[in-house]
């Protein structure tokens, strides 16, 4: 875009346009980086509340950076809190299913290996891969979201794909 989306962050109409533009993208970014257990949509809402509370202090050109920084910090705080909670609590998943035992075992084994393979990826590879393959973002869009060039985004995505393929090759 040649002209900015907004001139004044404190204007309700402009704030609404900012929400429409960044909320989904920010939520997806948090989901891919931290998973769903920490309620990324709540953190997006909280980030926009912080933006509204500080709208006079935030320069319009820095809104996206402000939102991503605040939301990421909120998620990091939630991770710290979750570690404390897990230290004192044991979570038991449901222990029943209608699927065959072989299927359940194979599914559990695959999910375990897939999660391990994802966790073994570098964070930048994992985020770029999930934005591209799960969200369907183009390499250019991934680059813009992560603040890198299209070529770097391509390299991270293909590198992640290659590593996943190598680690999960026997599950075809």
Short mmCIF file of C-alpha atoms in Angstrom, two decimals:
data_model
loop_
_atom_site.label_atom_id
_atom_site.label_comp_id
_atom_site.label_asym_id
_atom_site.label_seq_id
_atom_site.Cartn_x
_atom_site.Cartn_y
_atom_site.Cartn_z
CA UNK A 1 0.00 0.00 0.00
CA UNK A 2 1.27 3.42 -0.83
CA UNK A 3 -0.58 5.26 1.93
CA UNK A 4 -0.79 4.14 5.53
CA UNK A 5 -3.83 2.28 6.78
CA UNK A 6 -4.31 4.77 9.56
CA UNK A 7 -3.12 8.11 10.85
CA UNK A 8 -4.33 7.96 14.43
CA UNK A 9 -4.35 4.71 16.39
CA UNK A 10 -6.74 6.15 19.00
CA UNK A 11 -9.50 6.67 16.42
CA UNK A 12 -12.07 3.86 16.88
CA UNK A 13 -12.56 3.31 13.15
CA UNK A 14 -8.83 3.10 12.52
CA UNK A 15 -8.38 0.82 15.53
CA UNK A 16 -11.08 -1.45 14.13
CA UNK A 17 -9.30 -1.55 10.77
CA UNK A 18 -6.06 -2.44 12.55
CA UNK A 19 -7.82 -5.24 14.38
CA UNK A 20 -9.25 -6.63 11.14
CA UNK A 21 -5.85 -6.43 9.47
CA UNK A 22 -3.64 -7.96 12.18
CA UNK A 23 -5.74 -10.06 14.60
CA UNK A 24 -5.99 -13.29 12.57
CA UNK A 25 -2.39 -13.14 11.41
CA UNK A 26 -1.13 -12.49 14.94
CA UNK A 27 -3.28 -15.29 16.36
CA UNK A 28 -1.93 -17.74 13.80
CA UNK A 29 1.64 -16.67 14.51
CA UNK A 30 1.19 -17.27 18.25
CA UNK A 31 -0.55 -20.60 17.61
CA UNK A 32 2.29 -21.84 15.40
CA UNK A 33 4.96 -20.67 17.78
CA UNK A 34 3.42 -21.77 21.09
CA UNK A 35 0.50 -24.10 20.32
CA UNK A 36 -3.12 -23.88 21.37
CA UNK A 37 -2.81 -24.75 25.06
CA UNK A 38 -1.88 -21.18 26.05
CA UNK A 39 -4.94 -19.59 24.39
CA UNK A 40 -3.28 -17.52 21.67
CA UNK A 41 -6.58 -15.81 20.79
CA UNK A 42 -6.80 -14.47 24.35
CA UNK A 43 -3.28 -13.10 24.06
CA UNK A 44 -4.22 -11.39 20.79
CA UNK A 45 -7.16 -9.74 22.54
CA UNK A 46 -4.94 -8.68 25.42
CA UNK A 47 -2.37 -7.25 22.99
CA UNK A 48 -5.07 -5.13 21.33
CA UNK A 49 -6.28 -3.97 24.75
CA UNK A 50 -2.71 -2.87 25.55
CA UNK A 51 -2.57 -1.09 22.19
CA UNK A 52 -5.80 0.74 22.99
CA UNK A 53 -4.54 1.70 26.44
CA UNK A 54 -1.30 3.02 24.92
CA UNK A 55 -2.66 4.27 21.60
CA UNK A 56 -1.40 7.83 22.16
CA UNK A 57 2.13 6.54 22.79
CA UNK A 58 2.34 4.12 19.82
CA UNK A 59 3.56 5.58 16.55
CA UNK A 60 1.25 4.40 13.72
CA UNK A 61 4.18 2.90 11.78
CA UNK A 62 5.10 0.73 14.79
CA UNK A 63 1.65 -0.74 15.52
CA UNK A 64 2.39 -4.18 14.05
CA UNK A 65 5.69 -4.42 15.89
CA UNK A 66 4.02 -3.30 19.14
CA UNK A 67 1.28 -5.93 18.79
CA UNK A 68 3.69 -8.77 18.02
CA UNK A 69 6.02 -7.81 20.85
CA UNK A 70 3.25 -7.48 23.44
CA UNK A 71 1.54 -10.72 22.35
CA UNK A 72 4.83 -12.64 22.34
CA UNK A 73 5.67 -11.36 25.83
CA UNK A 74 2.21 -12.37 27.06
CA UNK A 75 2.78 -15.87 25.71
CA UNK A 76 6.21 -16.08 27.33
CA UNK A 77 4.66 -15.10 30.67
CA UNK A 78 2.02 -17.79 30.18
CA UNK A 79 4.75 -20.36 29.46
CA UNK A 80 6.49 -19.45 32.70
CA UNK A 81 3.22 -19.73 34.60
CA UNK A 82 2.43 -23.08 32.97
CA UNK A 83 5.78 -24.47 34.08
CA UNK A 84 4.91 -23.61 37.67
CA UNK A 85 1.45 -25.16 37.33
CA UNK A 86 2.81 -28.37 35.78
CA UNK A 87 5.32 -28.67 38.56
CA UNK A 88 2.49 -29.07 41.07
CA UNK A 89 -0.17 -30.75 38.97
CA UNK A 90 -0.40 -33.83 36.82
CA UNK A 91 -2.75 -33.71 33.85
CA UNK A 92 -4.37 -37.00 32.83
CA UNK A 93 -5.77 -37.23 29.28
CA UNK A 94 -8.92 -39.19 28.47
CA UNK A 95 -8.13 -42.87 28.30
CA UNK A 96 -10.73 -44.32 25.93
CA UNK A 97 -11.47 -44.48 22.19
CA UNK A 98 -13.57 -46.37 19.62
CA UNK A 99 -10.62 -46.99 17.31
CA UNK A 100 -8.70 -50.25 17.03
CA UNK A 101 -5.75 -50.68 19.40
CA UNK A 102 -3.33 -50.98 16.47
CA UNK A 103 -4.58 -47.72 14.96
CA UNK A 104 -4.42 -45.91 18.29
CA UNK A 105 -0.89 -47.17 18.91
CA UNK A 106 0.27 -46.21 15.42
CA UNK A 107 -1.41 -42.81 15.71
CA UNK A 108 0.19 -42.13 19.10
CA UNK A 109 3.56 -43.23 17.78
CA UNK A 110 3.24 -41.01 14.71
CA UNK A 111 2.08 -37.97 16.71
CA UNK A 112 4.91 -38.44 19.19
CA UNK A 113 7.46 -38.66 16.39
CA UNK A 114 5.88 -35.73 14.52
CA UNK A 115 5.91 -33.52 17.63
CA UNK A 116 9.48 -34.55 18.35
CA UNK A 117 10.47 -33.83 14.76
CA UNK A 118 8.78 -30.42 14.95
CA UNK A 119 10.44 -29.64 18.27
CA UNK A 120 13.83 -30.62 16.83
CA UNK A 121 13.47 -27.95 14.15
CA UNK A 122 14.96 -24.57 14.77
CA UNK A 123 12.26 -22.13 15.92
CA UNK A 124 12.57 -20.01 12.78
CA UNK A 125 12.21 -23.10 10.56
CA UNK A 126 9.20 -24.38 12.51
CA UNK A 127 7.38 -21.04 12.43
CA UNK A 128 8.07 -20.48 8.72
CA UNK A 129 7.04 -24.07 7.88
CA UNK A 130 3.76 -23.86 9.79
CA UNK A 131 2.88 -20.44 8.36
CA UNK A 132 3.45 -21.82 4.88
CA UNK A 133 2.05 -25.34 5.09
CA UNK A 134 -0.68 -24.98 7.73
CA UNK A 135 -1.82 -21.41 7.12
CA UNK A 136 -1.19 -21.49 3.38
CA UNK A 137 0.83 -18.27 3.33
CA UNK A 138 3.03 -17.63 0.31
CA UNK A 139 6.77 -17.46 0.76
CA UNK A 140 6.59 -13.70 0.30
CA UNK A 141 3.90 -13.40 3.00
CA UNK A 142 5.91 -15.59 5.37
CA UNK A 143 8.91 -13.35 4.77
CA UNK A 144 6.88 -10.22 5.51
CA UNK A 145 5.37 -11.67 8.70
CA UNK A 146 8.75 -12.77 10.01
CA UNK A 147 10.64 -9.72 8.76
CA UNK A 148 12.92 -11.68 6.42
CA UNK A 149 13.39 -11.91 2.67
CA UNK A 150 11.42 -14.28 0.47
CA UNK A 151 14.57 -16.33 -0.22
CA UNK A 152 15.30 -16.77 3.49
CA UNK A 153 11.68 -17.81 4.07
CA UNK A 154 11.94 -20.37 1.23
CA UNK A 155 15.16 -21.75 2.66
CA UNK A 156 13.64 -22.14 6.15
CA UNK A 157 10.50 -23.81 4.82
CA UNK A 158 12.33 -26.26 2.58
CA UNK A 159 14.91 -27.00 5.24
CA UNK A 160 12.14 -27.79 7.76
CA UNK A 161 10.28 -29.92 5.20
CA UNK A 162 13.42 -31.88 4.37
CA UNK A 163 14.18 -32.56 8.05
CA UNK A 164 10.60 -33.64 8.77
CA UNK A 165 10.56 -35.89 5.73
CA UNK A 166 13.81 -37.56 6.81
CA UNK A 167 12.59 -38.15 10.37
CA UNK A 168 9.12 -39.41 9.38
CA UNK A 169 10.08 -41.32 6.21
CA UNK A 170 9.00 -44.75 7.50
CA UNK A 171 5.40 -43.59 8.14
CA UNK A 172 4.33 -43.37 4.48
#
